[in-house]
Coordinates of C-alpha atoms in Angstrom, one line a residue:
Chain A
X26 CA 0.0 0.0 0.0
X27 CA 1.3 3.4 -1.0
X28 CA 1.0 6.2 1.5
X29 CA 0.4 9.8 0.2
X30 CA -0.2 13.0 2.0
X31 CA -3.6 14.5 1.0
X32 CA -3.0 18.1 0.1
X33 CA -6.5 19.7 0.0
X34 CA -5.6 23.3 -0.9
X35 CA -7.9 26.2 -0.4
X36 CA -11.0 25.1 -2.3
X37 CA -11.3 21.5 -1.2
X38 CA -10.8 22.4 2.5
X39 CA -13.2 25.4 2.5
X40 CA -16.0 24.7 0.0
X41 CA -15.6 21.9 -2.5
X42 CA -16.2 19.1 0.0
X43 CA -17.7 16.7 -2.6
X44 CA -14.4 16.4 -4.4
X45 CA -12.5 15.8 -1.1
X46 CA -15.1 13.1 0.0
X47 CA -14.8 11.3 -3.4
X48 CA -11.0 11.4 -3.4
X49 CA -10.9 10.0 0.2
X50 CA -13.4 7.2 -0.7
X51 CA -11.9 6.3 -4.0
X52 CA -8.1 6.3 -3.4
X53 CA -8.1 3.2 -1.1
X54 CA -9.6 1.2 -4.0
X55 CA -6.3 1.8 -5.8
X56 CA -4.3 0.6 -2.8
X57 CA -3.4 4.1 -1.6
X58 CA -3.6 5.3 2.0
X59 CA -4.2 9.0 2.4
X60 CA -2.6 10.7 5.4
X61 CA -3.8 14.0 6.8
X62 CA -0.7 16.2 7.5
X63 CA -1.2 19.3 9.8
X64 CA 0.4 22.6 8.8
X65 CA -0.4 22.8 5.1
X66 CA -1.4 26.3 3.8
X67 CA -2.4 27.7 0.4
X68 CA -0.2 26.5 -2.5
X69 CA 0.3 30.1 -3.8
X70 CA -1.3 29.3 -7.2
X71 CA -4.2 31.8 -6.9
X72 CA -1.9 34.7 -5.9
X73 CA 0.8 34.5 -8.5
X74 CA -0.6 37.9 -9.7
X75 CA 0.4 39.5 -6.5
X76 CA 3.8 37.9 -5.9
X77 CA 5.6 35.0 -7.6
X78 CA 8.1 35.1 -4.8
X79 CA 5.3 34.4 -2.3
X80 CA 3.9 31.7 -4.5
X81 CA 7.2 29.9 -4.6
X82 CA 7.5 30.2 -0.8
X83 CA 4.0 29.0 -0.1
X84 CA 4.5 26.0 -2.4
X85 CA 7.9 25.1 -1.1
X86 CA 6.8 25.2 2.6
X87 CA 4.0 22.7 1.8
X88 CA 6.6 20.4 0.1
X89 CA 8.9 20.8 3.1
X90 CA 6.1 19.8 5.5
X91 CA 5.2 16.7 3.4
X92 CA 8.9 15.8 3.2
X93 CA 9.2 16.0 7.0
X94 CA 6.6 13.3 7.2
X95 CA 8.4 11.3 4.5
X96 CA 5.4 11.4 2.2
X97 CA 4.7 12.2 -1.4
X98 CA 1.8 14.6 -2.1
X99 CA -1.6 13.8 -3.7
X100 CA -2.9 17.2 -5.0
X101 CA -6.5 16.8 -6.3
X102 CA -6.7 20.5 -7.3
X103 CA -5.1 21.3 -10.7
X104 CA -4.0 24.7 -9.5
X105 CA -2.2 23.2 -6.5
X106 CA -0.7 20.5 -8.6
X107 CA 0.9 23.0 -11.0
X108 CA 2.0 25.4 -8.3
X109 CA 3.7 22.7 -6.2
X110 CA 5.3 21.0 -9.2
X111 CA 6.5 24.4 -10.6
X112 CA 8.1 25.5 -7.4
X113 CA 9.9 22.2 -7.1
X114 CA 11.3 22.3 -10.6
X115 CA 12.1 26.1 -10.6
X116 CA 14.0 25.9 -7.4
X117 CA 15.8 22.7 -8.6
X118 CA 17.0 24.7 -11.6
X119 CA 17.9 27.9 -9.7
X120 CA 20.3 27.4 -6.7
X121 CA 20.3 31.2 -5.9
X122 CA 16.5 31.2 -5.5
X123 CA 16.6 28.0 -3.5
X124 CA 19.1 29.5 -1.0
X125 CA 16.7 32.5 -0.4
X126 CA 13.8 30.2 0.1
X127 CA 15.8 28.0 2.5
X128 CA 16.5 31.1 4.7
X129 CA 12.7 31.8 4.8
X130 CA 11.9 28.2 5.6
X131 CA 14.3 28.4 8.6
X132 CA 12.5 31.4 9.9
X133 CA 9.3 29.3 10.1
X134 CA 11.2 26.4 11.7
X135 CA 11.1 24.3 8.5
X136 CA 13.9 22.6 6.6
X137 CA 14.4 21.9 2.9
X138 CA 15.4 18.3 2.6
X139 CA 14.8 17.8 -1.2
X140 CA 11.7 17.6 -3.2
X141 CA 8.8 15.2 -3.0
X142 CA 6.7 13.8 -5.8
X143 CA 3.4 15.5 -6.5
X144 CA 0.6 13.3 -7.8
X145 CA -2.8 14.0 -9.3
X146 CA -5.8 11.6 -8.9
X147 CA -6.1 11.5 -12.7
X148 CA -2.6 9.8 -12.9
X149 CA -3.5 7.3 -10.2
X150 CA -6.8 6.4 -11.9
X151 CA -5.0 6.0 -15.2
X152 CA -2.4 3.8 -13.7
X153 CA -5.2 1.6 -12.4
X154 CA -7.4 1.2 -15.5
X155 CA -7.4 -2.6 -15.0
X156 CA -8.6 -2.2 -11.4
X157 CA -11.5 0.0 -12.6
X158 CA -12.4 -2.6 -15.3
X159 CA -12.1 -5.5 -12.9
X160 CA -14.3 -3.9 -10.2
X161 CA -17.0 -2.4 -12.4
X162 CA -20.3 -2.6 -10.6
X163 CA -22.3 0.2 -12.2
X164 CA -21.1 0.7 -15.8
X165 CA -21.9 4.4 -16.5
X166 CA -23.4 3.9 -20.0
X167 CA -23.6 7.7 -20.7
X168 CA -21.9 9.9 -23.2
X169 CA -19.6 12.2 -21.2
X170 CA -17.5 15.2 -22.2
X171 CA -14.2 15.8 -20.5
X172 CA -12.9 19.1 -19.0
X173 CA -9.2 18.6 -18.1
X174 CA -8.5 22.0 -16.8
X175 CA -5.5 24.1 -17.9
X176 CA -3.1 23.5 -15.1
X177 CA -2.7 19.7 -15.3
X178 CA -1.9 20.0 -19.1
X179 CA 0.4 23.1 -19.2
X180 CA 3.1 24.0 -19.3
X181 CA 5.0 21.0 -20.6
X182 CA 8.5 22.2 -19.5
X183 CA 7.3 20.7 -16.1
X184 CA 6.2 17.1 -15.9
X185 CA 2.4 17.4 -16.5
X186 CA -0.2 14.8 -16.1
X187 CA -1.0 14.4 -19.8
X188 CA -0.2 15.6 -23.3
X189 CA -0.6 19.4 -23.5
X190 CA -2.7 19.7 -26.7
X191 CA -4.1 16.2 -27.2
X192 CA -4.7 14.6 -23.8
X193 CA -6.2 11.1 -23.6
X194 CA -6.2 9.9 -20.0
X195 CA -9.6 11.1 -18.9
X196 CA -11.3 9.6 -21.9
X197 CA -9.6 6.3 -21.3
X198 CA -10.6 6.3 -17.6
X199 CA -14.2 7.1 -18.5
X200 CA -14.2 4.3 -21.1
X201 CA -12.9 1.9 -18.5
X202 CA -15.7 3.0 -16.3
X203 CA -18.2 2.0 -19.0
X204 CA -19.0 5.5 -20.3
X205 CA -18.7 6.7 -23.9
X206 CA -16.3 9.6 -24.3
X207 CA -14.8 11.2 -27.4
X208 CA -12.7 14.4 -27.8
X209 CA -14.6 17.6 -28.8
X210 CA -13.1 20.8 -30.1
X211 CA -13.5 22.9 -26.9
X212 CA -12.2 20.4 -24.4
X213 CA -8.9 22.1 -23.6
X214 CA -10.4 25.5 -23.4
X215 CA -10.1 27.5 -20.2
X216 CA -13.0 27.6 -17.8
X217 CA -12.1 31.1 -16.4
X218 CA -11.9 29.7 -12.9
X219 CA -9.0 32.0 -11.8
X220 CA -11.0 35.0 -13.1
X221 CA -13.3 35.0 -10.0
X222 CA -11.1 37.4 -8.1
X223 CA -11.4 40.4 -10.4
X224 CA -13.4 39.6 -13.5
X225 CA -16.4 37.7 -12.2
X226 CA -18.6 38.2 -15.2
X227 CA -15.9 37.0 -17.6
X228 CA -15.4 34.0 -15.4
X229 CA -19.1 33.1 -15.6
X230 CA -19.0 33.7 -19.4
X231 CA -16.0 31.4 -19.9
X232 CA -17.5 28.7 -17.7
X233 CA -20.9 29.1 -19.4
X234 CA -19.4 28.8 -22.9
X235 CA -17.7 25.6 -21.8
X236 CA -20.9 24.0 -20.5
X237 CA -22.8 25.3 -23.5
X238 CA -20.3 23.6 -25.9
X239 CA -20.7 20.2 -24.1
X240 CA -24.5 20.6 -24.1
X241 CA -24.6 21.7 -27.8
X242 CA -22.7 18.6 -28.8
X243 CA -25.2 16.3 -27.2
X244 CA -23.3 15.0 -24.2
X245 CA -25.1 13.7 -21.2
X246 CA -22.7 15.4 -18.8
X247 CA -19.5 17.2 -18.3
X248 CA -16.7 15.6 -16.2
X249 CA -14.0 17.7 -14.6
X250 CA -11.0 17.3 -12.3
X251 CA -10.5 20.9 -11.0
X252 CA -12.4 22.5 -8.2
X253 CA -11.9 26.0 -9.7
X254 CA -13.9 25.0 -12.8
X255 CA -16.4 22.9 -10.9
X256 CA -17.5 25.7 -8.6
X257 CA -18.5 27.8 -11.6
X258 CA -19.8 25.1 -14.1
X259 CA -21.7 23.2 -11.4
X260 CA -22.2 25.5 -8.4
X261 CA -23.1 28.6 -10.4
X262 CA -24.4 27.1 -13.7
X263 CA -27.6 29.2 -13.7
X264 CA -25.6 32.4 -13.2
X265 CA -23.3 31.3 -16.1
X266 CA -26.5 30.7 -18.2
X267 CA -27.8 34.2 -17.4
X268 CA -24.4 35.8 -18.3
X269 CA -24.2 34.2 -21.7
X270 CA -27.9 34.3 -22.4
X271 CA -28.4 30.6 -23.0
X272 CA -30.4 27.9 -21.3
X273 CA -28.0 25.6 -19.5
X274 CA -29.0 22.4 -17.8
X275 CA -26.1 19.9 -17.9
X276 CA -24.9 17.6 -15.2
X277 CA -21.4 18.6 -14.1
X278 CA -19.5 16.0 -12.0
X279 CA -16.0 15.2 -10.7
X280 CA -14.1 12.4 -12.4
X281 CA -13.5 10.8 -9.0
X282 CA -17.3 10.8 -8.3
X283 CA -18.0 9.1 -11.7
X284 CA -15.3 6.4 -11.2
X285 CA -16.3 5.9 -7.6
X286 CA -20.0 5.4 -8.6
X287 CA -18.9 2.9 -11.4
X288 CA -16.9 1.0 -8.8
X289 CA -20.0 0.6 -6.6
X290 CA -19.3 3.2 -3.9
X291 CA -22.2 4.9 -2.2
X292 CA -23.2 8.1 -4.0
X293 CA -23.9 9.9 -0.7
X294 CA -20.3 9.2 0.5
X295 CA -19.0 10.5 -2.8
X296 CA -20.7 13.8 -2.2
X297 CA -23.3 13.6 -5.0
X298 CA -25.6 15.7 -2.9
X299 CA -23.2 18.6 -3.0
X300 CA -23.3 18.9 -6.8
X301 CA -25.8 21.6 -7.6
X302 CA -26.3 21.0 -11.3
X303 CA -28.8 18.4 -12.7
X304 CA -28.0 14.9 -11.4
X305 CA -26.2 12.6 -13.9
X306 CA -27.7 9.5 -12.5
X307 CA -31.4 8.9 -11.7
X308 CA -32.4 12.5 -12.4
X309 CA -34.9 11.6 -15.2
X310 CA -36.5 8.9 -13.2
X311 CA -37.0 11.1 -10.1
X312 CA -38.5 13.8 -12.3
X313 CA -40.9 11.3 -13.7
X314 CA -41.7 10.0 -10.3
X315 CA -42.3 13.6 -9.1
X316 CA -44.7 14.2 -12.1
X317 CA -46.5 11.0 -11.2
X318 CA -46.9 12.1 -7.6
X319 CA -48.3 15.4 -8.7
X320 CA -50.7 13.7 -11.0
X321 CA -51.8 11.4 -8.2
X322 CA -52.2 14.4 -5.9
X323 CA -54.4 16.2 -8.4
Chain B
X1 CA 18.2 57.8 -29.6
X2 CA 15.5 56.1 -27.6
X3 CA 11.9 56.2 -28.7
X4 CA 9.6 58.4 -26.7
X5 CA 6.1 57.3 -25.8
X6 CA 3.9 60.1 -27.3
X7 CA 1.0 59.5 -24.9
X8 CA 3.0 59.7 -21.6
X9 CA 6.0 61.5 -23.0
X10 CA 8.0 59.0 -21.1
X11 CA 11.4 57.5 -22.0
X12 CA 11.8 53.8 -21.7
X13 CA 12.7 52.6 -18.2
X14 CA 15.8 50.6 -18.8
X15 CA 16.3 49.7 -15.1
X16 CA 12.9 48.2 -14.8
X17 CA 13.4 46.3 -18.0
X18 CA 16.6 44.8 -16.7
X19 CA 14.8 43.9 -13.4
X20 CA 12.3 41.9 -15.4
X21 CA 15.0 40.2 -17.6
X22 CA 17.1 39.4 -14.6
X23 CA 14.2 37.8 -12.7
X24 CA 13.2 35.8 -15.8
X25 CA 16.8 34.6 -16.0
X26 CA 16.7 33.6 -12.3
X27 CA 13.6 31.5 -12.8
X28 CA 15.0 30.0 -16.1
X29 CA 12.6 31.7 -18.5
X30 CA 13.7 33.3 -21.8
X31 CA 14.3 37.0 -21.8
X32 CA 11.6 39.3 -23.4
X33 CA 14.3 40.3 -26.0
X34 CA 13.9 37.0 -27.7
X35 CA 10.4 37.7 -28.8
X36 CA 10.1 38.2 -32.6
X37 CA 6.4 39.1 -32.6
X38 CA 5.0 36.1 -34.4
X39 CA 1.7 36.6 -32.4
X40 CA 1.2 32.9 -31.8
X41 CA 0.5 33.8 -28.1
X42 CA -2.2 36.2 -29.0
X43 CA -3.9 34.0 -31.5
X44 CA -4.4 31.3 -28.8
X45 CA -5.0 33.7 -25.9
X46 CA -8.2 32.8 -23.9
X47 CA -8.4 36.4 -22.6
X48 CA -7.9 37.8 -26.1
X49 CA -11.3 36.4 -27.2
X50 CA -13.0 38.0 -24.3
X51 CA -11.2 41.1 -23.0
X52 CA -8.7 41.8 -25.8
X53 CA -5.5 41.0 -24.0
X54 CA -2.8 40.8 -26.6
X55 CA 0.2 39.1 -25.0
X56 CA 2.6 39.9 -28.0
X57 CA 2.0 43.6 -27.4
X58 CA 2.7 43.2 -23.7
X59 CA 6.0 41.6 -24.5
X60 CA 6.8 44.2 -27.1
X61 CA 6.3 47.0 -24.6
X62 CA 8.4 45.2 -22.0
X63 CA 11.1 44.6 -24.6
X64 CA 11.1 48.4 -25.4
X65 CA 11.2 49.2 -21.7
X66 CA 7.8 50.8 -21.2
X67 CA 7.1 49.1 -17.9
X68 CA 5.4 52.1 -16.1
X69 CA 2.9 52.3 -18.9
X70 CA 2.1 48.6 -18.4
X71 CA 1.9 48.8 -14.7
X72 CA -0.7 51.5 -14.8
X73 CA -2.9 49.7 -17.3
X74 CA -5.9 47.6 -16.3
X75 CA -5.3 45.2 -19.2
X76 CA -2.5 43.4 -17.2
X77 CA -5.2 42.1 -14.8
X78 CA -7.1 40.4 -17.6
X79 CA -4.9 37.3 -17.9
X80 CA -6.7 34.1 -16.9
X81 CA -3.5 32.1 -16.4
X82 CA -4.2 29.2 -18.9
X83 CA -0.4 29.1 -19.8
X84 CA -1.2 28.6 -23.5
X85 CA 1.1 31.5 -24.5
X86 CA 4.0 30.1 -22.6
X87 CA 3.3 26.6 -24.0
X88 CA 3.2 27.6 -27.6
X89 CA 5.9 30.3 -27.9
X90 CA 8.5 29.2 -30.4
X91 CA 11.1 31.3 -28.6
X92 CA 10.3 30.0 -25.1
X93 CA 9.3 33.5 -24.1
X94 CA 6.6 33.5 -21.4
X95 CA 4.1 36.4 -21.7
X96 CA 2.1 35.0 -18.7
X97 CA 5.1 35.3 -16.5
X98 CA 6.1 38.7 -17.8
X99 CA 2.6 39.8 -16.8
X100 CA 3.0 38.3 -13.3
X101 CA 6.3 40.2 -12.8
X102 CA 4.7 43.5 -13.9
X103 CA 1.8 42.9 -11.5
X104 CA 4.2 41.9 -8.7
X105 CA 5.9 45.3 -9.1
X106 CA 2.5 46.9 -8.6
X107 CA 2.1 45.2 -5.2
X108 CA 5.7 45.9 -4.1
X109 CA 5.3 49.6 -4.9
X110 CA 2.0 49.8 -3.0
X111 CA -0.2 50.4 -5.9
X112 CA -3.8 49.3 -5.8
X113 CA -4.7 45.7 -6.7
X114 CA -8.1 45.0 -8.1
X115 CA -11.0 42.8 -6.9
X116 CA -10.6 40.1 -4.3
X117 CA -6.8 39.9 -4.5
X118 CA -6.1 42.0 -1.4
X119 CA -8.7 40.0 0.5
X120 CA -7.2 36.7 -0.6
X121 CA -3.7 38.0 0.5
X122 CA -5.0 39.0 3.9
X123 CA -6.9 35.8 4.5
X124 CA -3.8 33.8 3.6
X125 CA -1.8 35.7 6.1
X126 CA -4.5 35.4 8.7
X127 CA -5.5 31.7 8.3
X128 CA -3.3 30.1 5.7
X129 CA -5.9 29.7 2.9
X130 CA -7.5 32.2 0.5
X131 CA -10.9 32.0 2.2
X132 CA -12.3 30.8 5.5
X133 CA -14.2 27.5 5.8
X134 CA -17.8 27.9 4.5
X135 CA -20.9 25.8 4.8
X136 CA -21.7 24.0 1.6
X137 CA -25.1 24.0 -0.1
X138 CA -26.7 20.6 -0.9
X139 CA -29.2 19.8 -3.6
X140 CA -32.2 19.9 -1.3
X141 CA -31.4 23.4 -0.2
X142 CA -29.9 22.7 3.2
X143 CA -26.4 23.7 4.3
X144 CA -23.8 21.4 5.7
X145 CA -20.5 22.0 7.5
X146 CA -17.2 20.1 6.9
X147 CA -17.6 18.2 10.1
X148 CA -21.2 17.1 9.2
X149 CA -19.7 15.3 6.2
X150 CA -17.2 13.3 8.3
X151 CA -14.3 15.3 7.0
X152 CA -11.4 16.1 9.4
X153 CA -10.6 19.7 10.2
X154 CA -9.0 21.7 7.4
X155 CA -5.2 22.1 7.8
X156 CA -3.6 25.4 8.8
X157 CA -0.1 26.5 9.6
X158 CA 0.9 25.6 13.1
X159 CA 2.6 28.8 14.1
X160 CA 0.4 31.4 12.5
X161 CA 2.5 34.4 13.6
X162 CA 5.8 33.1 12.2
X163 CA 3.9 32.1 9.0
X164 CA 2.4 35.5 8.6
X165 CA 5.7 37.3 9.0
X166 CA 7.5 35.2 6.4
X167 CA 4.7 35.3 3.9
X168 CA 4.4 39.1 4.3
X169 CA 8.2 39.4 3.7
X170 CA 8.1 37.2 0.6
X171 CA 5.1 39.1 -0.8
X172 CA 6.8 42.5 -0.4
X173 CA 10.1 41.7 -2.1
X174 CA 11.0 41.2 -5.7
X175 CA 13.1 38.2 -6.6
X176 CA 16.1 40.3 -7.8

């Protein structure tokens, strides 16, 4: 069994609980034990605009904390995954900068003892395609669109999770889970997630356009791996719809939730209740049931 | 003879330009001088389609040394950090990181930062994350806390005061 430190980052630990629940439930299926390490802070990714220096420091201190426990990091958030990987590689290539960061770490009572590996759930699921196929309980049987998110694909100078322009892993995972998934033109477009700080309308426009593209192409749902996109495309889908002036009603769901459901985990424990868009599973039936009830009542 | 910006009547700021180039060198990114204006960055820019950010023009201005003009312009805050420009540049120039450095100069010099950014910075210094723990909405309209869902408490730096001091110091200095 491989032990990994779960690095929840800002969004998982403060609002996107459904993603964290599904990651916690799903990872043991792939022989991974998640450890909660105290002391983690923001990865620095959302505040690059303010200070790259601070971003590198925040990332490096989280790596140092995981290293102290002797653990590699599982970072389910794309922004965290890039920020941690970037700091590791940049400091590895720049001894002067590393010296400065070491001084700062000492001021906080931390030590730099070499980098740790940063892993994304997408990579783990892709390494375990056979496990998904062998343990398939509920084949998904739907046509699903993928939203990778920018930060696990770019930039390729660093080791990223998949190919930068033509990624394949998410489609392969969904096919292993019994779903149908083909590439569509807009799939590596940005969701505008990092716009929320100062360009909220534009963020909603970008997210809305992404959902609209998947809906227009006839997909049953949109699957993502990044909490920044999910909070807009799922949590604020109706606001996105108003902003772009279209009618949007598409299920948006985390990849870990889809795979967990396919492998027979309890939807409640995967945080299905916390997704605010139309449900991917059972939604139509419950609507019909509701209609029937109304008819009976009349 | 240097070119004069006819709008601001400014001469190029060569010192600022070398700060940017030296920082880029420190973090192993190609200097802005290498840009040959192929506009590949702009043709793929996600923010171009929406808010008319043109990364090749940003790099051209930085290359010419008009950094003050860039620092005072709202357009630098329209980048959505998709990293497509950096990925696709044939010269390995990184418009997204040039923009970061220009915005970083704004913060260090005490200029105003837009939107939620100053809130995020304060919350990071106060509690470690960009926002505080919030109740989540469920599909049936009720709200649940982290603990209701069987999740352990969110992590936070152990010595908050030391953390705050170091982060503040890091935020307020340029890399070179």
